[in-house]
Amino acid sequence: MSIALAPSPPTLIDAHGRTIRYLRISVTDRCDLRCRYCMSEQMTFLPRSQVLSLEEIAVIAERFVARGVNKIRLSGGEPLVRRDVGELVHRLGAMVGRPGGLDELTMTTNGTRLAEHAPALIAAGMRRVNVSLDSLDADRFRFITRHGDVAQVIGGIRAARDAGLRVKINMVALKGLNEDEIGDMLRWCADEHLDLSLIETMPLGAVDEDRVDRFLPLTRVFEDLSTRFPLVRDTHRSGGPARYWRVEGTNTRLGLISPLTANFCDGCNRVRLTTEGKLYMCLGHDDQVDLKAALRDGGLAAVDAAIDIGLREKPARHDFRIEAGAAPAVARHMSVTGG
């Protein structure tokens, strides 16, 4: 793609004075699993003709970096199911550590293809990945994901760690489903030299269960863990919304992502680009601008103008609620916007 150069406009600051430094990019809405809290069993995915090309994703990402973004996370769906995604990783990875470039390029993956791709991710400049893993029990994992193989994911995690990637496990805390395993997961992460982030389930998209039945407040989880593990507050910041503790005597960090019980919107530094080219300013709102149309119709100047419009519309906070029978906060599934 040949794009005319344009001067770099000002740093990205929204209407509430928050500086945007973090771009999350969904490279595909497709996934090879069907986690119950994330997707319906029968999903309709975007036609390939409607998604951004990898070249277009790279061009838009580079524009964000020119305007001050210093961290990019690739997600999905499952990013590693997209053919040739490695080319995008290499192009973005070339900006890591460069003056005016990226401090970090990361990825969120379900781990099913991580063993195959880990060496290439390291070679491209990636140093850390998040892996979604909600249970270590084979039968329970298969139930949550509808058909996944936990041994395959664990193999991918160990391959990534052994290749030199720092691995953080993302575990959605689900009442009546995996709450009895959270302590075991933290202990396993400490034994395997991994980090663990616990996440409250979020009301995104219609799924086949009522989320109120699965909502588990992390305040309660943390109280329990504090009686079982020596947890020390850690000042580490990853650029995202997690608050961190360290398991004393190990190199394992515990992160808590609590969009409902501990709103983190005041410090939000993130925007999200979907695989269709829509820029969402908030995970919990439908306000968006179309960067694909802007790029194709007007080039980088039009992209900058669309981004500026989006920043002016970025809400102060999300409207997440977990109530019996309540509709999701937004109709789109998490796999559309990216994790």
mmCIF file of N, CA and C in Angstrom, residues 58-174:
data_model
loop_
_atom_site.group_PDB
_atom_site.id
_atom_site.type_symbol
_atom_site.label_atom_id
_atom_site.label_comp_id
_atom_site.label_asym_id
_atom_site.label_seq_id
_atom_site.Cartn_x
_atom_site.Cartn_y
_atom_site.Cartn_z
ATOM 1 N N ALA A 58 -1.112 -2.397 9.772
ATOM 2 C CA ALA A 58 0.223 -1.868 10.056
ATOM 3 C C ALA A 58 0.277 -0.361 9.853
ATOM 4 N N VAL A 59 -0.308 0.126 8.779
ATOM 5 C CA VAL A 59 -0.288 1.560 8.483
ATOM 6 C C VAL A 59 -1.010 2.344 9.581
ATOM 7 N N ILE A 60 -2.185 1.858 10.005
ATOM 8 C CA ILE A 60 -2.929 2.545 11.060
ATOM 9 C C ILE A 60 -2.158 2.481 12.377
ATOM 10 N N ALA A 61 -1.584 1.323 12.696
ATOM 11 C CA ALA A 61 -0.810 1.190 13.929
ATOM 12 C C ALA A 61 0.369 2.147 13.938
ATOM 13 N N GLU A 62 1.051 2.252 12.811
ATOM 14 C CA GLU A 62 2.197 3.163 12.732
ATOM 15 C C GLU A 62 1.775 4.610 12.933
ATOM 16 N N ARG A 63 0.556 4.941 12.490
ATOM 17 C CA ARG A 63 0.073 6.304 12.696
ATOM 18 C C ARG A 63 -0.171 6.571 14.170
ATOM 19 N N PHE A 64 -0.716 5.584 14.868
ATOM 20 C CA PHE A 64 -0.916 5.751 16.306
ATOM 21 C C PHE A 64 0.416 5.920 17.024
ATOM 22 N N VAL A 65 1.422 5.165 16.622
ATOM 23 C CA VAL A 65 2.735 5.291 17.248
ATOM 24 C C VAL A 65 3.305 6.681 16.990
ATOM 25 N N ALA A 66 3.120 7.197 15.777
ATOM 26 C CA ALA A 66 3.585 8.547 15.462
ATOM 27 C C ALA A 66 2.931 9.597 16.349
ATOM 28 N N ARG A 67 1.748 9.261 16.882
ATOM 29 C CA ARG A 67 1.032 10.203 17.738
ATOM 30 C C ARG A 67 1.187 9.897 19.226
ATOM 31 N N GLY A 68 2.105 9.015 19.586
ATOM 32 C CA GLY A 68 2.447 8.826 20.982
ATOM 33 C C GLY A 68 2.104 7.499 21.609
ATOM 34 N N VAL A 69 1.403 6.610 20.889
ATOM 35 C CA VAL A 69 1.140 5.281 21.440
ATOM 36 C C VAL A 69 2.463 4.528 21.586
ATOM 37 N N ASN A 70 2.686 3.939 22.761
ATOM 38 C CA ASN A 70 3.947 3.223 22.969
ATOM 39 C C ASN A 70 3.758 1.752 23.326
ATOM 40 N N LYS A 71 2.491 1.299 23.317
ATOM 41 C CA LYS A 71 2.242 -0.128 23.555
ATOM 42 C C LYS A 71 1.122 -0.585 22.634
ATOM 43 N N ILE A 72 1.327 -1.728 21.997
ATOM 44 C CA ILE A 72 0.309 -2.339 21.148
ATOM 45 C C ILE A 72 0.128 -3.786 21.578
ATOM 46 N N ARG A 73 -1.142 -4.172 21.707
ATOM 47 C CA ARG A 73 -1.474 -5.567 21.974
ATOM 48 C C ARG A 73 -2.293 -6.105 20.809
ATOM 49 N N LEU A 74 -1.878 -7.241 20.261
ATOM 50 C CA LEU A 74 -2.626 -7.924 19.213
ATOM 51 C C LEU A 74 -3.532 -8.950 19.862
ATOM 52 N N SER A 75 -4.779 -9.003 19.404
ATOM 53 C CA SER A 75 -5.735 -9.936 19.986
ATOM 54 C C SER A 75 -6.696 -10.393 18.910
ATOM 55 N N GLY A 76 -7.819 -10.972 19.323
ATOM 56 C CA GLY A 76 -8.823 -11.445 18.386
ATOM 57 C C GLY A 76 -10.192 -11.339 19.009
ATOM 58 N N GLY A 77 -11.034 -12.347 18.772
ATOM 59 C CA GLY A 77 -10.750 -13.688 18.310
ATOM 60 C C GLY A 77 -9.411 -14.257 18.769
ATOM 61 N N GLU A 78 -8.911 -15.152 17.991
ATOM 62 C CA GLU A 78 -7.606 -15.751 18.227
ATOM 63 C C GLU A 78 -6.652 -15.255 17.148
ATOM 64 N N PRO A 79 -5.692 -14.388 17.498
ATOM 65 C CA PRO A 79 -4.837 -13.773 16.470
ATOM 66 C C PRO A 79 -4.028 -14.769 15.662
ATOM 67 N N LEU A 80 -3.654 -15.896 16.258
ATOM 68 C CA LEU A 80 -2.779 -16.828 15.553
ATOM 69 C C LEU A 80 -3.516 -17.710 14.548
ATOM 70 N N VAL A 81 -4.866 -17.551 14.441
ATOM 71 C CA VAL A 81 -5.557 -18.276 13.373
ATOM 72 C C VAL A 81 -5.510 -17.490 12.060
ATOM 73 N N ARG A 82 -5.096 -16.221 12.116
ATOM 74 C CA ARG A 82 -5.044 -15.436 10.880
ATOM 75 C C ARG A 82 -3.765 -15.749 10.133
ATOM 76 N N ARG A 83 -3.939 -16.138 8.893
ATOM 77 C CA ARG A 83 -2.789 -16.517 8.077
ATOM 78 C C ARG A 83 -1.861 -15.319 7.884
ATOM 79 N N ASP A 84 -0.573 -15.555 7.977
ATOM 80 C CA ASP A 84 0.466 -14.543 7.771
ATOM 81 C C ASP A 84 0.469 -13.458 8.839
ATOM 82 N N VAL A 85 -0.136 -13.709 10.007
ATOM 83 C CA VAL A 85 -0.090 -12.707 11.060
ATOM 84 C C VAL A 85 1.343 -12.433 11.493
ATOM 85 N N GLY A 86 2.218 -13.427 11.267
ATOM 86 C CA GLY A 86 3.629 -13.238 11.606
ATOM 87 C C GLY A 86 4.255 -12.066 10.884
ATOM 88 N N GLU A 87 3.799 -11.773 9.679
ATOM 89 C CA GLU A 87 4.332 -10.631 8.938
ATOM 90 C C GLU A 87 3.987 -9.322 9.639
ATOM 91 N N LEU A 88 2.779 -9.238 10.175
ATOM 92 C CA LEU A 88 2.378 -8.054 10.924
ATOM 93 C C LEU A 88 3.204 -7.922 12.201
ATOM 94 N N VAL A 89 3.408 -9.034 12.904
ATOM 95 C CA VAL A 89 4.194 -9.006 14.134
ATOM 96 C C VAL A 89 5.602 -8.501 13.849
ATOM 97 N N HIS A 90 6.211 -8.971 12.762
ATOM 98 C CA HIS A 90 7.566 -8.531 12.412
ATOM 99 C C HIS A 90 7.592 -7.044 12.102
ATOM 100 N N ARG A 91 6.600 -6.554 11.386
ATOM 101 C CA ARG A 91 6.591 -5.130 11.021
ATOM 102 C C ARG A 91 6.414 -4.249 12.256
ATOM 103 N N LEU A 92 5.487 -4.616 13.128
ATOM 104 C CA LEU A 92 5.285 -3.827 14.334
ATOM 105 C C LEU A 92 6.447 -4.014 15.308
ATOM 106 N N GLY A 93 6.984 -5.215 15.354
ATOM 107 C CA GLY A 93 8.107 -5.484 16.249
ATOM 108 C C GLY A 93 9.337 -4.674 15.921
ATOM 109 N N ALA A 94 9.466 -4.264 14.665
ATOM 110 C CA ALA A 94 10.607 -3.442 14.270
ATOM 111 C C ALA A 94 10.590 -2.077 14.946
ATOM 112 N N MET A 95 9.428 -1.663 15.479
ATOM 113 C CA MET A 95 9.334 -0.372 16.161
ATOM 114 C C MET A 95 9.667 -0.461 17.647
ATOM 115 N N VAL A 96 9.800 -1.672 18.185
ATOM 116 C CA VAL A 96 10.068 -1.844 19.614
ATOM 117 C C VAL A 96 11.487 -1.376 19.927
ATOM 118 N N GLY A 97 11.591 -0.475 20.910
ATOM 119 C CA GLY A 97 12.906 0.015 21.331
ATOM 120 C C GLY A 97 13.470 1.115 20.472
ATOM 121 N N ARG A 98 12.797 1.445 19.397
ATOM 122 C CA ARG A 98 13.265 2.508 18.513
ATOM 123 C C ARG A 98 12.858 3.855 19.094
ATOM 124 N N PRO A 99 13.703 4.894 19.005
ATOM 125 C CA PRO A 99 13.296 6.218 19.499
ATOM 126 C C PRO A 99 11.976 6.654 18.858
ATOM 127 N N GLY A 100 11.028 7.056 19.680
ATOM 128 C CA GLY A 100 9.718 7.429 19.171
ATOM 129 C C GLY A 100 8.877 6.252 18.741
ATOM 130 N N GLY A 101 9.317 5.039 19.092
ATOM 131 C CA GLY A 101 8.606 3.830 18.689
ATOM 132 C C GLY A 101 7.831 3.217 19.835
ATOM 133 N N LEU A 102 7.848 1.891 19.904
ATOM 134 C CA LEU A 102 7.081 1.160 20.912
ATOM 135 C C LEU A 102 7.968 0.746 22.084
ATOM 136 N N ASP A 103 7.395 0.823 23.268
ATOM 137 C CA ASP A 103 8.045 0.213 24.420
ATOM 138 C C ASP A 103 7.777 -1.287 24.449
ATOM 139 N N GLU A 104 6.596 -1.688 23.930
ATOM 140 C CA GLU A 104 6.226 -3.091 24.030
ATOM 141 C C GLU A 104 5.201 -3.459 22.968
ATOM 142 N N LEU A 105 5.372 -4.645 22.416
ATOM 143 C CA LEU A 105 4.390 -5.289 21.543
ATOM 144 C C LEU A 105 4.030 -6.614 22.196
ATOM 145 N N THR A 106 2.741 -6.817 22.468
ATOM 146 C CA THR A 106 2.306 -8.035 23.146
ATOM 147 C C THR A 106 1.141 -8.665 22.390
ATOM 148 N N MET A 107 0.704 -9.805 22.884
ATOM 149 C CA MET A 107 -0.399 -10.531 22.253
ATOM 150 C C MET A 107 -1.217 -11.247 23.320
ATOM 151 N N THR A 108 -2.528 -11.297 23.108
ATOM 152 C CA THR A 108 -3.401 -12.173 23.894
ATOM 153 C C THR A 108 -3.847 -13.320 22.999
ATOM 154 N N THR A 109 -3.640 -14.540 23.459
ATOM 155 C CA THR A 109 -3.914 -15.733 22.660
ATOM 156 C C THR A 109 -4.573 -16.793 23.532
ATOM 157 N N ASN A 110 -5.267 -17.730 22.908
ATOM 158 C CA ASN A 110 -5.817 -18.857 23.681
ATOM 159 C C ASN A 110 -4.798 -19.990 23.827
ATOM 160 N N GLY A 111 -3.642 -19.863 23.193
ATOM 161 C CA GLY A 111 -2.554 -20.808 23.399
ATOM 162 C C GLY A 111 -2.582 -22.050 22.541
ATOM 163 N N THR A 112 -3.648 -22.259 21.756
ATOM 164 C CA THR A 112 -3.756 -23.505 21.002
ATOM 165 C C THR A 112 -2.679 -23.620 19.933
ATOM 166 N N ARG A 113 -2.181 -22.500 19.428
ATOM 167 C CA ARG A 113 -1.165 -22.511 18.367
ATOM 168 C C ARG A 113 0.134 -21.860 18.813
ATOM 169 N N LEU A 114 0.284 -21.686 20.102
ATOM 170 C CA LEU A 114 1.437 -20.952 20.613
ATOM 171 C C LEU A 114 2.746 -21.714 20.451
ATOM 172 N N ALA A 115 2.713 -23.028 20.612
ATOM 173 C CA ALA A 115 3.943 -23.809 20.465
ATOM 174 C C ALA A 115 4.543 -23.631 19.072
ATOM 175 N N GLU A 116 3.682 -23.578 18.076
ATOM 176 C CA GLU A 116 4.127 -23.409 16.690
ATOM 177 C C GLU A 116 4.699 -22.021 16.435
ATOM 178 N N HIS A 117 4.125 -20.996 17.054
ATOM 179 C CA HIS A 117 4.471 -19.621 16.715
ATOM 180 C C HIS A 117 5.453 -18.947 17.671
ATOM 181 N N ALA A 118 5.698 -19.521 18.852
ATOM 182 C CA ALA A 118 6.508 -18.853 19.871
ATOM 183 C C ALA A 118 7.887 -18.424 19.371
ATOM 184 N N PRO A 119 8.658 -19.269 18.679
ATOM 185 C CA PRO A 119 9.982 -18.819 18.224
ATOM 186 C C PRO A 119 9.913 -17.610 17.295
ATOM 187 N N ALA A 120 8.907 -17.567 16.422
ATOM 188 C CA ALA A 120 8.771 -16.436 15.499
ATOM 189 C C ALA A 120 8.385 -15.167 16.242
ATOM 190 N N LEU A 121 7.566 -15.285 17.292
ATOM 191 C CA LEU A 121 7.178 -14.108 18.072
ATOM 192 C C LEU A 121 8.396 -13.507 18.765
ATOM 193 N N ILE A 122 9.236 -14.356 19.330
ATOM 194 C CA ILE A 122 10.470 -13.883 19.963
ATOM 195 C C ILE A 122 11.367 -13.206 18.937
ATOM 196 N N ALA A 123 11.525 -13.828 17.779
ATOM 197 C CA ALA A 123 12.398 -13.276 16.732
ATOM 198 C C ALA A 123 11.908 -11.918 16.238
ATOM 199 N N ALA A 124 10.585 -11.702 16.324
ATOM 200 C CA ALA A 124 10.004 -10.454 15.837
ATOM 201 C C ALA A 124 10.085 -9.330 16.864
ATOM 202 N N GLY A 125 10.516 -9.602 18.082
ATOM 203 C CA GLY A 125 10.658 -8.552 19.082
ATOM 204 C C GLY A 125 9.633 -8.604 20.196
ATOM 205 N N MET A 126 8.744 -9.593 20.177
ATOM 206 C CA MET A 126 7.770 -9.733 21.254
ATOM 207 C C MET A 126 8.438 -10.416 22.439
ATOM 208 N N ARG A 127 8.143 -9.927 23.634
ATOM 209 C CA ARG A 127 8.763 -10.484 24.830
ATOM 210 C C ARG A 127 7.753 -11.004 25.847
ATOM 211 N N ARG A 128 6.468 -10.762 25.602
ATOM 212 C CA ARG A 128 5.461 -11.153 26.587
ATOM 213 C C ARG A 128 4.156 -11.476 25.882
ATOM 214 N N VAL A 129 3.458 -12.501 26.369
ATOM 215 C CA VAL A 129 2.136 -12.852 25.846
ATOM 216 C C VAL A 129 1.208 -13.140 27.017
ATOM 217 N N ASN A 130 -0.078 -12.909 26.802
ATOM 218 C CA ASN A 130 -1.117 -13.329 27.733
ATOM 219 C C ASN A 130 -1.829 -14.530 27.138
ATOM 220 N N VAL A 131 -2.070 -15.531 27.941
ATOM 221 C CA VAL A 131 -2.758 -16.731 27.480
ATOM 222 C C VAL A 131 -4.030 -16.918 28.298
ATOM 223 N N SER A 132 -5.158 -17.027 27.613
ATOM 224 C CA SER A 132 -6.443 -17.254 28.281
ATOM 225 C C SER A 132 -6.542 -18.717 28.707
ATOM 226 N N LEU A 133 -6.702 -18.945 30.008
ATOM 227 C CA LEU A 133 -6.778 -20.306 30.545
ATOM 228 C C LEU A 133 -7.647 -20.267 31.797
ATOM 229 N N ASP A 134 -8.846 -20.802 31.717
ATOM 230 C CA ASP A 134 -9.814 -20.676 32.801
ATOM 231 C C ASP A 134 -9.916 -21.910 33.682
ATOM 232 N N SER A 135 -9.217 -22.974 33.305
ATOM 233 C CA SER A 135 -9.234 -24.186 34.117
ATOM 234 C C SER A 135 -8.064 -25.072 33.712
ATOM 235 N N LEU A 136 -7.522 -25.793 34.694
ATOM 236 C CA LEU A 136 -6.489 -26.791 34.422
ATOM 237 C C LEU A 136 -7.069 -28.192 34.309
ATOM 238 N N ASP A 137 -8.329 -28.324 34.643
ATOM 239 C CA ASP A 137 -9.009 -29.616 34.566
ATOM 240 C C ASP A 137 -9.478 -29.862 33.127
ATOM 241 N N ALA A 138 -9.118 -30.996 32.564
ATOM 242 C CA ALA A 138 -9.391 -31.269 31.149
ATOM 243 C C ALA A 138 -10.875 -31.219 30.821
ATOM 244 N N ASP A 139 -11.699 -31.858 31.645
ATOM 245 C CA ASP A 139 -13.136 -31.891 31.365
ATOM 246 C C ASP A 139 -13.768 -30.514 31.537
ATOM 247 N N ARG A 140 -13.369 -29.795 32.569
ATOM 248 C CA ARG A 140 -13.927 -28.468 32.807
ATOM 249 C C ARG A 140 -13.487 -27.499 31.713
ATOM 250 N N PHE A 141 -12.227 -27.594 31.328
ATOM 251 C CA PHE A 141 -11.732 -26.735 30.247
ATOM 252 C C PHE A 141 -12.512 -26.992 28.962
ATOM 253 N N ARG A 142 -12.759 -28.264 28.685
ATOM 254 C CA ARG A 142 -13.525 -28.606 27.483
ATOM 255 C C ARG A 142 -14.945 -28.050 27.576
ATOM 256 N N PHE A 143 -15.531 -28.068 28.759
ATOM 257 C CA PHE A 143 -16.885 -27.519 28.925
ATOM 258 C C PHE A 143 -16.894 -26.008 28.704
ATOM 259 N N ILE A 144 -15.946 -25.296 29.309
ATOM 260 C CA ILE A 144 -15.906 -23.833 29.193
ATOM 261 C C ILE A 144 -15.668 -23.404 27.754
ATOM 262 N N THR A 145 -14.761 -24.086 27.067
ATOM 263 C CA THR A 145 -14.392 -23.708 25.697
ATOM 264 C C THR A 145 -15.229 -24.419 24.643
ATOM 265 N N ARG A 146 -16.051 -25.354 25.070
ATOM 266 C CA ARG A 146 -16.941 -26.195 24.271
ATOM 267 C C ARG A 146 -16.223 -27.323 23.542
ATOM 268 N N HIS A 147 -14.917 -27.214 23.275
ATOM 269 C CA HIS A 147 -14.235 -28.365 22.660
ATOM 270 C C HIS A 147 -12.719 -28.318 22.820
ATOM 271 N N GLY A 148 -12.187 -27.432 23.650
ATOM 272 C CA GLY A 148 -10.741 -27.253 23.730
ATOM 273 C C GLY A 148 -10.017 -28.378 24.449
ATOM 274 N N ASP A 149 -8.717 -28.485 24.185
ATOM 275 C CA ASP A 149 -7.836 -29.488 24.785
ATOM 276 C C ASP A 149 -6.841 -28.761 25.683
ATOM 277 N N VAL A 150 -6.985 -28.878 26.999
ATOM 278 C CA VAL A 150 -6.134 -28.127 27.909
ATOM 279 C C VAL A 150 -4.676 -28.559 27.803
ATOM 280 N N ALA A 151 -4.411 -29.806 27.476
ATOM 281 C CA ALA A 151 -3.025 -30.265 27.335
ATOM 282 C C ALA A 151 -2.329 -29.531 26.196
ATOM 283 N N GLN A 152 -3.047 -29.268 25.129
ATOM 284 C CA GLN A 152 -2.487 -28.526 23.997
ATOM 285 C C GLN A 152 -2.115 -27.103 24.415
ATOM 286 N N VAL A 153 -2.988 -26.477 25.195
ATOM 287 C CA VAL A 153 -2.730 -25.108 25.649
ATOM 288 C C VAL A 153 -1.556 -25.070 26.617
ATOM 289 N N ILE A 154 -1.527 -25.992 27.559
ATOM 290 C CA ILE A 154 -0.404 -26.036 28.511
ATOM 291 C C ILE A 154 0.907 -26.276 27.780
ATOM 292 N N GLY A 155 0.878 -27.135 26.749
ATOM 293 C CA GLY A 155 2.080 -27.349 25.950
ATOM 294 C C GLY A 155 2.532 -26.067 25.268
ATOM 295 N N GLY A 156 1.575 -25.287 24.781
ATOM 296 C CA GLY A 156 1.913 -24.019 24.149
ATOM 297 C C GLY A 156 2.487 -23.025 25.139
ATOM 298 N N ILE A 157 1.927 -22.988 26.345
ATOM 299 C CA ILE A 157 2.429 -22.092 27.385
ATOM 300 C C ILE A 157 3.875 -22.425 27.726
ATOM 301 N N ARG A 158 4.162 -23.695 27.913
ATOM 302 C CA ARG A 158 5.529 -24.096 28.276
ATOM 303 C C ARG A 158 6.500 -23.854 27.131
ATOM 304 N N ALA A 159 6.050 -24.062 25.905
ATOM 305 C CA ALA A 159 6.910 -23.786 24.744
ATOM 306 C C ALA A 159 7.227 -22.300 24.655
ATOM 307 N N ALA A 160 6.228 -21.455 24.915
ATOM 308 C CA ALA A 160 6.448 -20.014 24.875
ATOM 309 C C ALA A 160 7.421 -19.579 25.976
ATOM 310 N N ARG A 161 7.209 -20.108 27.164
ATOM 311 C CA ARG A 161 8.106 -19.779 28.282
ATOM 312 C C ARG A 161 9.530 -20.226 27.988
ATOM 313 N N ASP A 162 9.676 -21.435 27.466
ATOM 314 C CA ASP A 162 11.003 -21.962 27.186
ATOM 315 C C ASP A 162 11.686 -21.228 26.030
ATOM 316 N N ALA A 163 10.879 -20.634 25.144
ATOM 317 C CA ALA A 163 11.444 -19.855 24.031
ATOM 318 C C ALA A 163 11.907 -18.475 24.487
ATOM 319 N N GLY A 164 11.510 -18.078 25.700
ATOM 320 C CA GLY A 164 11.950 -16.797 26.238
ATOM 321 C C GLY A 164 10.851 -15.769 26.410
ATOM 322 N N LEU A 165 9.612 -16.140 26.157
ATOM 323 C CA LEU A 165 8.500 -15.220 26.352
ATOM 324 C C LEU A 165 8.047 -15.229 27.807
ATOM 325 N N ARG A 166 7.812 -14.056 28.360
ATOM 326 C CA ARG A 166 7.176 -13.970 29.673
ATOM 327 C C ARG A 166 5.690 -14.247 29.461
ATOM 328 N N VAL A 167 5.122 -15.163 30.221
ATOM 329 C CA VAL A 167 3.735 -15.571 30.011
ATOM 330 C C VAL A 167 2.891 -15.169 31.213
ATOM 331 N N LYS A 168 1.771 -14.516 30.918
ATOM 332 C CA LYS A 168 0.779 -14.223 31.948
ATOM 333 C C LYS A 168 -0.501 -14.960 31.602
ATOM 334 N N ILE A 169 -1.055 -15.668 32.575
ATOM 335 C CA ILE A 169 -2.311 -16.381 32.388
ATOM 336 C C ILE A 169 -3.469 -15.434 32.691
ATOM 337 N N ASN A 170 -4.424 -15.373 31.790
ATOM 338 C CA ASN A 170 -5.678 -14.651 32.028
ATOM 339 C C ASN A 170 -6.749 -15.663 32.391
ATOM 340 N N MET A 171 -7.314 -15.526 33.577
ATOM 341 C CA MET A 171 -8.347 -16.445 34.048
ATOM 342 C C MET A 171 -9.596 -15.640 34.391
ATOM 343 N N VAL A 172 -10.693 -15.903 33.700
ATOM 344 C CA VAL A 172 -11.962 -15.269 34.042
ATOM 345 C C VAL A 172 -12.557 -16.022 35.223
ATOM 346 N N ALA A 173 -12.830 -15.296 36.299
ATOM 347 C CA ALA A 173 -13.379 -15.913 37.503
ATOM 348 C C ALA A 173 -14.876 -16.148 37.315
ATOM 349 N N LEU A 174 -15.307 -17.402 37.387
ATOM 350 C CA LEU A 174 -16.683 -17.780 37.064
ATOM 351 C C LEU A 174 -17.310 -18.529 38.244
#
